[in-house]
Short mmCIF file of C-alpha atoms and ligand atoms in Angstrom, two decimals:
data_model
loop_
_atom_site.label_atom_id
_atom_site.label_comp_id
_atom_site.label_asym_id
_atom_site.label_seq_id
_atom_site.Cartn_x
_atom_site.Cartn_y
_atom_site.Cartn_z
CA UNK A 1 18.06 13.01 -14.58
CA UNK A 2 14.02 13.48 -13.95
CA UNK A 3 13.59 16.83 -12.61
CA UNK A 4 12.07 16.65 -8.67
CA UNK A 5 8.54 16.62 -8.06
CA UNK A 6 8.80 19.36 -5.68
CA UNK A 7 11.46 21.88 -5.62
CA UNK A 8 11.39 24.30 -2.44
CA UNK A 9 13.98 27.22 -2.55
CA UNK A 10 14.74 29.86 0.37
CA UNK A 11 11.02 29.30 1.76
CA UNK A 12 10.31 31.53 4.60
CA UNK A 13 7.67 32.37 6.95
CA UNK A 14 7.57 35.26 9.36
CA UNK A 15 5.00 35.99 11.94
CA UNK A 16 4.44 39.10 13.04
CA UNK A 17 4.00 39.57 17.18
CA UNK A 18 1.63 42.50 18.01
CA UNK A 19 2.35 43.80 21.35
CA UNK A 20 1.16 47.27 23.35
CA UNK A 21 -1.93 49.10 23.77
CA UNK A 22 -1.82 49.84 20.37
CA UNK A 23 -1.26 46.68 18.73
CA UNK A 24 1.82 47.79 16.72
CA UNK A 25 3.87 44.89 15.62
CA UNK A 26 6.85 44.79 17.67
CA UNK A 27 8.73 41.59 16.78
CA UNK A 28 8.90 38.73 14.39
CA UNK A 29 8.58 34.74 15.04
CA UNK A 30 10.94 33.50 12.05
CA UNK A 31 8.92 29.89 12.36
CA UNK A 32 10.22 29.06 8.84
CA UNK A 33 13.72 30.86 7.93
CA UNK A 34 15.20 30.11 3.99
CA UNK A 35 14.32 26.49 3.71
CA UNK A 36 15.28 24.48 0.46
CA UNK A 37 15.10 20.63 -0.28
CA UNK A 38 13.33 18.98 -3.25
CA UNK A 39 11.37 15.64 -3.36
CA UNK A 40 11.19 13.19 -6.16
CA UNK A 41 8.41 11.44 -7.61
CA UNK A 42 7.49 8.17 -5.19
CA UNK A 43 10.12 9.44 -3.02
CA UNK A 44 9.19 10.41 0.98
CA UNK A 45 11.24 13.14 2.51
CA UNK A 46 11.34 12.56 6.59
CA UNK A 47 11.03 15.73 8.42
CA UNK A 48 12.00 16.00 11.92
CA UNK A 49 12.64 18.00 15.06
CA UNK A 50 11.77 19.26 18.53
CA UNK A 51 8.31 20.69 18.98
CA UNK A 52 8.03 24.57 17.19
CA UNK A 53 11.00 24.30 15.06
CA UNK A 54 8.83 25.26 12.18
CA UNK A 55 8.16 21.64 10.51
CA UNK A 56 4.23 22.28 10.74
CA UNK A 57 4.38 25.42 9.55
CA UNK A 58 6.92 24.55 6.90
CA UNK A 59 4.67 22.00 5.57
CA UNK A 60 1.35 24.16 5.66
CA UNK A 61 3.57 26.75 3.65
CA UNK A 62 4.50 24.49 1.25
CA UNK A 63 0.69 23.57 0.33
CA UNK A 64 -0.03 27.69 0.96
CA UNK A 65 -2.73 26.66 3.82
CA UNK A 66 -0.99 30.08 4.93
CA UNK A 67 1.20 31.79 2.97
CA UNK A 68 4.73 32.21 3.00
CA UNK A 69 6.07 35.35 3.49
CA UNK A 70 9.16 34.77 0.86
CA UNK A 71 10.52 32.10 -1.51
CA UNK A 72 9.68 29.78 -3.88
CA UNK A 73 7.61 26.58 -4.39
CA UNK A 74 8.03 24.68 -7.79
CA UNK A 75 5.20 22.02 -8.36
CA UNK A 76 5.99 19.67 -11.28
CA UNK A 77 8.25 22.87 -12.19
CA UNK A 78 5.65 25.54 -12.03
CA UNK A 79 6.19 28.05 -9.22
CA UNK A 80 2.84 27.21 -7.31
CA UNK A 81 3.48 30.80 -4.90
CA UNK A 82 2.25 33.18 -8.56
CA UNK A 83 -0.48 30.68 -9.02
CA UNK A 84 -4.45 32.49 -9.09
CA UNK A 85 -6.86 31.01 -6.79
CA UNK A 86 -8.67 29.52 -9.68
CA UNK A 87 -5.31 27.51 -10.47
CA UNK A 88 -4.58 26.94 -7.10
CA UNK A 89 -7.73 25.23 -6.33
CA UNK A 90 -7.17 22.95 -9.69
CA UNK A 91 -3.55 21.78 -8.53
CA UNK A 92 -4.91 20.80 -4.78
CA UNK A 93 -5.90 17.94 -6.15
CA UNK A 94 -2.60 17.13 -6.82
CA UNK A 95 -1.30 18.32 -3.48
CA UNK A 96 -3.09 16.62 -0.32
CA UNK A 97 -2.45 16.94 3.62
CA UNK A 98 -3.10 14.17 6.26
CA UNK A 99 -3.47 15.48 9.49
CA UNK A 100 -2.03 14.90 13.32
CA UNK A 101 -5.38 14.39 15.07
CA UNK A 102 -8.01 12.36 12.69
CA UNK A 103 -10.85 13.10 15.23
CA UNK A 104 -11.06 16.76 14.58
CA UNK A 105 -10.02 16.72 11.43
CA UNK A 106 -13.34 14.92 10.49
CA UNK A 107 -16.58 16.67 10.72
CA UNK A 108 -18.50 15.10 13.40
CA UNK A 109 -21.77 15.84 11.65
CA UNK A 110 -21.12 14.16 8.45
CA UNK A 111 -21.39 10.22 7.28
CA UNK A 112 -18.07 8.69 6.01
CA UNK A 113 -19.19 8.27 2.42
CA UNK A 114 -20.00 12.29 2.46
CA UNK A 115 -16.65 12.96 4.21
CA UNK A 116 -15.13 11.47 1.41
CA UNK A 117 -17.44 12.11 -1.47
CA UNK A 118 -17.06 16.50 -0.50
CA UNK A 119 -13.96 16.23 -1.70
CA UNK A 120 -14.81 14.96 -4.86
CA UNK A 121 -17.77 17.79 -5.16
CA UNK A 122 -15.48 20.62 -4.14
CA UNK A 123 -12.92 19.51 -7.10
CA UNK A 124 -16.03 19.38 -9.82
CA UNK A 125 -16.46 15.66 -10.08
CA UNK A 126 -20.20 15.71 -9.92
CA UNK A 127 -21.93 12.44 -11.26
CA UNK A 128 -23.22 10.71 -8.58
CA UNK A 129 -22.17 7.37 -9.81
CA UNK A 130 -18.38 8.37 -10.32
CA UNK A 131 -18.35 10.11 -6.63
CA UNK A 132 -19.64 6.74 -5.51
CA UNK A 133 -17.48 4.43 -7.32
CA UNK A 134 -14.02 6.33 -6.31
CA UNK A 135 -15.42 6.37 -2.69
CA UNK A 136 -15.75 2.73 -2.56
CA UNK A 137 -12.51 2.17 -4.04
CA UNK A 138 -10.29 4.09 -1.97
CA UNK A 139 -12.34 2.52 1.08
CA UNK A 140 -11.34 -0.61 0.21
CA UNK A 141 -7.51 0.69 -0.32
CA UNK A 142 -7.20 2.14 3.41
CA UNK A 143 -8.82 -1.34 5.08
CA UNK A 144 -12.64 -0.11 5.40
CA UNK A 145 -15.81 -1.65 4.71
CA UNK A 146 -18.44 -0.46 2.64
CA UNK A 147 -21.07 -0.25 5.80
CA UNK A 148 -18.86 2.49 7.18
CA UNK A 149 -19.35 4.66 4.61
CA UNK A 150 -22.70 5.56 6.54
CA UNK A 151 -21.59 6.22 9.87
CA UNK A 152 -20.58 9.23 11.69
CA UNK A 153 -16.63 9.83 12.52
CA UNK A 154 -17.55 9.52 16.83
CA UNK A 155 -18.54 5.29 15.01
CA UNK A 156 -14.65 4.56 14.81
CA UNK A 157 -11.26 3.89 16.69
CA UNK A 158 -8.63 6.37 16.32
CA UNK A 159 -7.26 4.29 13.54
CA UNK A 160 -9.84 3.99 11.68
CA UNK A 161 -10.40 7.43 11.72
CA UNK A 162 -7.05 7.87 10.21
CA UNK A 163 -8.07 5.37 7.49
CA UNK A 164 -10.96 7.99 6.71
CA UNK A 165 -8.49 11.17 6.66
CA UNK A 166 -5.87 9.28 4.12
CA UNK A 167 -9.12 7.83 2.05
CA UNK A 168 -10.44 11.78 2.15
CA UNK A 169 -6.15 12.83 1.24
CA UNK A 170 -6.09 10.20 -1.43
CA UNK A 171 -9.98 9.60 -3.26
CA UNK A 172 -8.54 13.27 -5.30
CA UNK A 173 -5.60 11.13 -6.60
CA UNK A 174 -2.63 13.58 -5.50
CA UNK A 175 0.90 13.11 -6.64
CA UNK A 176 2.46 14.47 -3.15
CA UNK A 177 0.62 13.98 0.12
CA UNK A 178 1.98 15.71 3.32
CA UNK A 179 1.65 13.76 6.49
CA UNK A 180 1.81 15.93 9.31
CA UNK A 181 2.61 13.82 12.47
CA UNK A 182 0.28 11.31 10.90
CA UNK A 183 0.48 8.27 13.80
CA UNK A 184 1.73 10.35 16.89
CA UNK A 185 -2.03 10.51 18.28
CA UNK A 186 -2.36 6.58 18.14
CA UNK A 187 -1.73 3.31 20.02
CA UNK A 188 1.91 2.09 18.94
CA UNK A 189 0.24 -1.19 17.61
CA UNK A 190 -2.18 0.86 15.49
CA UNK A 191 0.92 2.93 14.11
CA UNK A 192 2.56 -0.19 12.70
CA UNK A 193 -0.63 -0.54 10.66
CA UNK A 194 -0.85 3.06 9.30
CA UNK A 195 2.63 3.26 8.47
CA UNK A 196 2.81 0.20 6.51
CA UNK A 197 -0.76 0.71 4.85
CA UNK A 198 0.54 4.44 3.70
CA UNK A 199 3.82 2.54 2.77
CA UNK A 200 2.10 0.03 0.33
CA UNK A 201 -0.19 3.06 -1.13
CA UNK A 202 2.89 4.79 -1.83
CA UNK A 203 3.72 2.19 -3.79
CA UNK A 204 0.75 1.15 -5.33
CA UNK A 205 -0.08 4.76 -6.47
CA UNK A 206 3.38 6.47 -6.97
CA UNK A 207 2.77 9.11 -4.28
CA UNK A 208 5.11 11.03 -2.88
CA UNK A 209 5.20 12.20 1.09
CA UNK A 210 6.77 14.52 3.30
CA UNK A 211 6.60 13.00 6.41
CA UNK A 212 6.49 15.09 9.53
CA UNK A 213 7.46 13.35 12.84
CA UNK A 214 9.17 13.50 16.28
CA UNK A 215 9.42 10.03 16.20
CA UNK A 216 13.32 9.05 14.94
CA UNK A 217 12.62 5.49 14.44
CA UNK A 218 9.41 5.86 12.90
CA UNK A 219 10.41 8.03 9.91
CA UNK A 220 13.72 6.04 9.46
CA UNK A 221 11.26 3.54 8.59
CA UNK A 222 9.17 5.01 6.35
CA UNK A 223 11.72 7.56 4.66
CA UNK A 224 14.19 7.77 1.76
CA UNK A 225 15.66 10.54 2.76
CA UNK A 226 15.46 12.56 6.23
CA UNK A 227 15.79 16.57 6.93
CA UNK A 228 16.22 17.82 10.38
CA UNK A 229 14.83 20.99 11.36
CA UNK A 230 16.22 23.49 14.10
CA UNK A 231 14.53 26.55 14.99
CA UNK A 232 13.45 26.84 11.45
CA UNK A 233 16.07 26.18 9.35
CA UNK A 234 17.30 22.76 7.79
CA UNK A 235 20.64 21.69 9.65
CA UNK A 236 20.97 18.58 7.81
CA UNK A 237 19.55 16.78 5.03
CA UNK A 238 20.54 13.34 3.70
CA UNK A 239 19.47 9.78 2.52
CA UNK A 240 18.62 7.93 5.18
CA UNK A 241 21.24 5.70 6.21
CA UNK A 242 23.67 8.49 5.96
CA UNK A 243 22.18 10.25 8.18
CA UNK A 244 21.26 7.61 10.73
CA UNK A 245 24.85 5.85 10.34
CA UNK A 246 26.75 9.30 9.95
CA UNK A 247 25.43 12.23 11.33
CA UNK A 248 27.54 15.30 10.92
CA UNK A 249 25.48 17.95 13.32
CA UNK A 250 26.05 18.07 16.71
CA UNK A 251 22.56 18.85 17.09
CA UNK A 252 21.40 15.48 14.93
CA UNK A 253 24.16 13.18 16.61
CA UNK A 254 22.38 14.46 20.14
CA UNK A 255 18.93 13.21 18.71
CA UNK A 256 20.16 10.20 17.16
CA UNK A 257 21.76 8.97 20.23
CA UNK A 258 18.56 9.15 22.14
CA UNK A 259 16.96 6.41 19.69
CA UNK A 260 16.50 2.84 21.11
CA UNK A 261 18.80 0.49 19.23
CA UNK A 262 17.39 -3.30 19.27
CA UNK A 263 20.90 -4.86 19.63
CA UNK A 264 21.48 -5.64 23.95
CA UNK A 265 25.71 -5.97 22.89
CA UNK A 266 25.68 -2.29 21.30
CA UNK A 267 25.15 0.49 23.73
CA UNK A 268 25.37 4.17 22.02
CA UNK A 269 26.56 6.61 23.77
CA UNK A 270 23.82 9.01 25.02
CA UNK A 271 24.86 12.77 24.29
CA UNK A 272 22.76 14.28 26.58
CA UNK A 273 21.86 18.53 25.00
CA UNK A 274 21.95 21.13 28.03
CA UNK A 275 19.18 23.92 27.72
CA UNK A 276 15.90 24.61 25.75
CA UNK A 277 15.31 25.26 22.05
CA UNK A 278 15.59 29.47 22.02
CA UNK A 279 12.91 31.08 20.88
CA UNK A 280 11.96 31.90 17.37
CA UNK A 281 11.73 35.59 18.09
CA UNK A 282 15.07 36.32 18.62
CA UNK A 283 17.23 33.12 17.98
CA UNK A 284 21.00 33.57 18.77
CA UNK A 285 22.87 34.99 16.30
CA UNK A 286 25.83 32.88 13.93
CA UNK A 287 24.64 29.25 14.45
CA UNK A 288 21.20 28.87 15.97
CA UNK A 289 22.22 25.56 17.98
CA UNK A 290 25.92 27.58 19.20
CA UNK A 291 24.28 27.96 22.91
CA UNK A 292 23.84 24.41 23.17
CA UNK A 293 26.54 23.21 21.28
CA UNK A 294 29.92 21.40 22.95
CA UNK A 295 31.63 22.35 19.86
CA UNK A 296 31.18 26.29 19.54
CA UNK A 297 33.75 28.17 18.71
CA UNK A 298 34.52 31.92 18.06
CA UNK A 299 32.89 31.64 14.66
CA UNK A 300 29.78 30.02 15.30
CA UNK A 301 28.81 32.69 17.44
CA UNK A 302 29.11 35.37 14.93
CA UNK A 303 28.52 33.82 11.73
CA UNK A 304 25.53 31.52 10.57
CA UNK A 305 26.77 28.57 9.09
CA UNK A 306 26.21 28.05 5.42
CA UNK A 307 23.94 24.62 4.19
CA UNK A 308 26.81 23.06 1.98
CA UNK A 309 26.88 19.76 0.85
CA UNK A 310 29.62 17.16 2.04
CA UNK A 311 28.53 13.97 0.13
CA UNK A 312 26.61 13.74 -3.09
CA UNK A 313 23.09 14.23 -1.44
CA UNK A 314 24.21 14.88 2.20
CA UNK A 315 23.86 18.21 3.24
CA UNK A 316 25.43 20.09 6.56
CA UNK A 317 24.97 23.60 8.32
CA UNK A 318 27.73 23.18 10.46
CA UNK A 319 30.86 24.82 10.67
CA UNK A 320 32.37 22.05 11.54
CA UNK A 321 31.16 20.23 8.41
CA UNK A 322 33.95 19.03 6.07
CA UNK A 323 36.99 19.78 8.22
FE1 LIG B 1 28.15 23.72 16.85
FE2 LIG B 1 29.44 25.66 15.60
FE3 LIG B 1 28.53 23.59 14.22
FE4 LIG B 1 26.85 25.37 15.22
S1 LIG B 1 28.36 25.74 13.64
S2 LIG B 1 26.65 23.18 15.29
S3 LIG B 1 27.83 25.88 17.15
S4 LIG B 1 30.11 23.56 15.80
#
């Protein structure tokens, strides 16, 4: 079997919190708390949860935009967490981020074409004519015209400006892109378009994506495989219509029944979650999701559920799981 394109074991990212007159760290936010999944090559991993369960920060970890505090991070099988700077910057290339708002993402002072074309600069390719020639093309890819390559971001819709942030991802030809809430800032008719433009790239240049989103619906659509995240860990992980037909968590059956099913004859029934997500300072201990949880028992209160797998690539942290 091809080994994954990505491999991430036991990742972790702790924040300190500095509190007092003198500043003295006091507590830690565990935003990103011994994660592990893998994705293959022109695969895209979906990546879910409630606002600040860590999938942001798990993402930027992943490319070290900030650096985890533990773990490990294999990159075509090289541990990219030992890597140098100077082979860091190299493999960026190879590892590209699309981001939630395209607006300030884009430099307001800058033309398109330049936008673009820094990229290029930054990663050494310097002849003019080659910079050119790879900005037109990837223009043409993401559904722009060669006129905008001379106007300033504040020129475009928010869509377009989202064509310009996957053209400035993709002109560096990466193998895994990471979309972080990609289409959340756009109109839902716009969405439709990005999705299914990043969905033919995909295919066109064998990229692979981890897809962050709150939107259930939307990554069922553009995913192989989905993860859900809770208060920084992984709860569940599987291909996507096991998760979406069977979901084993309490906490991922609760989400899932809050989707909008297109069928007028099939009502779900809503499961309706009591409380807020806890903070990541001091999370409960056993089971994160135990004080919101119809199911806890004894156990799940005092001991944190191990991620085992119950089907051959569906993955649980449930006590519950299996029985
Ligand atoms: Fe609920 Fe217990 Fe499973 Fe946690 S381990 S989700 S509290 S049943």
């Amino acid at each position: 079997m091809e080994s994954p394109l990505l491999e991430v074991r036991d990742l972790k990212k702790h924040f300190p919190v500095r509190a007092g007159f003198f500043a003295r760290r006091a507590e830690w936010v565990y935003a990103v708390d011994g994660v592990s999944f893998t994705v293959n090559k022109g695969e895209t991993l979906g990546l879910v949860g409630e606002s600040g369960c860590g999938k942001s920060t798990l993402a930027r970890s992943v490319l070290r935009l900030i650096e985890p505090t533990g773990g490990q991070v294999y990159f075509e099988g090289q541990n990219i967490l030992e890597l140098g700077p100077a082979p860091m910057k190299d493999l960026r290339r190879r590892l590209q981020m699309i981001f939630q708002d395209p607006f300030s993402s884009l430099n307001p002072r800058m033309k398109v074409g330049d936008i673009i074309g820094d990229a290029l600069i930054i990663h050494g390719i310097r002849p003019r004519a080659q910079r050119e020639q790879r900005v037109a093309a990837i223009l043409e890819k993401v559904g722009l015209q060669p006129e905008h390559l001379k106007r300033y971001p504040h020129a475009f819709s928010g869509g377009q400006r989202q064509r310009i942030g996957i053209a400035r991802a993709l002109v560096l030809e990466p193998k895994l892109v990471v979309c972080d809430e990609p289409v959340s800032a756009l109109d839902v008719s716009i969405q439709a378009q990005i999705i299914n433009m990043l969905m033919d790239l995909q295919a066109a240049l064998e990229l692979a994506f981890i897809f962050i989103a709150h939107d259930l619906s939307v990554v069922e659509h553009i995913s192989n495989k989905v993860a859900v995240m809770y208060l920084g860990q992984i709860i569940e992980m599987a291909n996507k219509r096991d998760l979406y037909r069977s979901p084993v968590h309490p906490y991922v059956q609760a989400l899932l029944s809050a989707v909008p099913v297109a069928n007028p004859h099939r009502k779900p029934r809503r499961i309706i979650l009591e409380g807020d997500v806890p903070t990541p300072i001091a999370p409960p201990p056993g089971c994160h999701f135990h004080p919101r949880c119809r199911y806890q028992m004894q156990q799940c209160r005092q001991e944190a559920p191990a991620f085992v797998r119950i089907d051959e690539a569906h993955y649980v942290a449930c006590h519950l799981a299996g029985r």
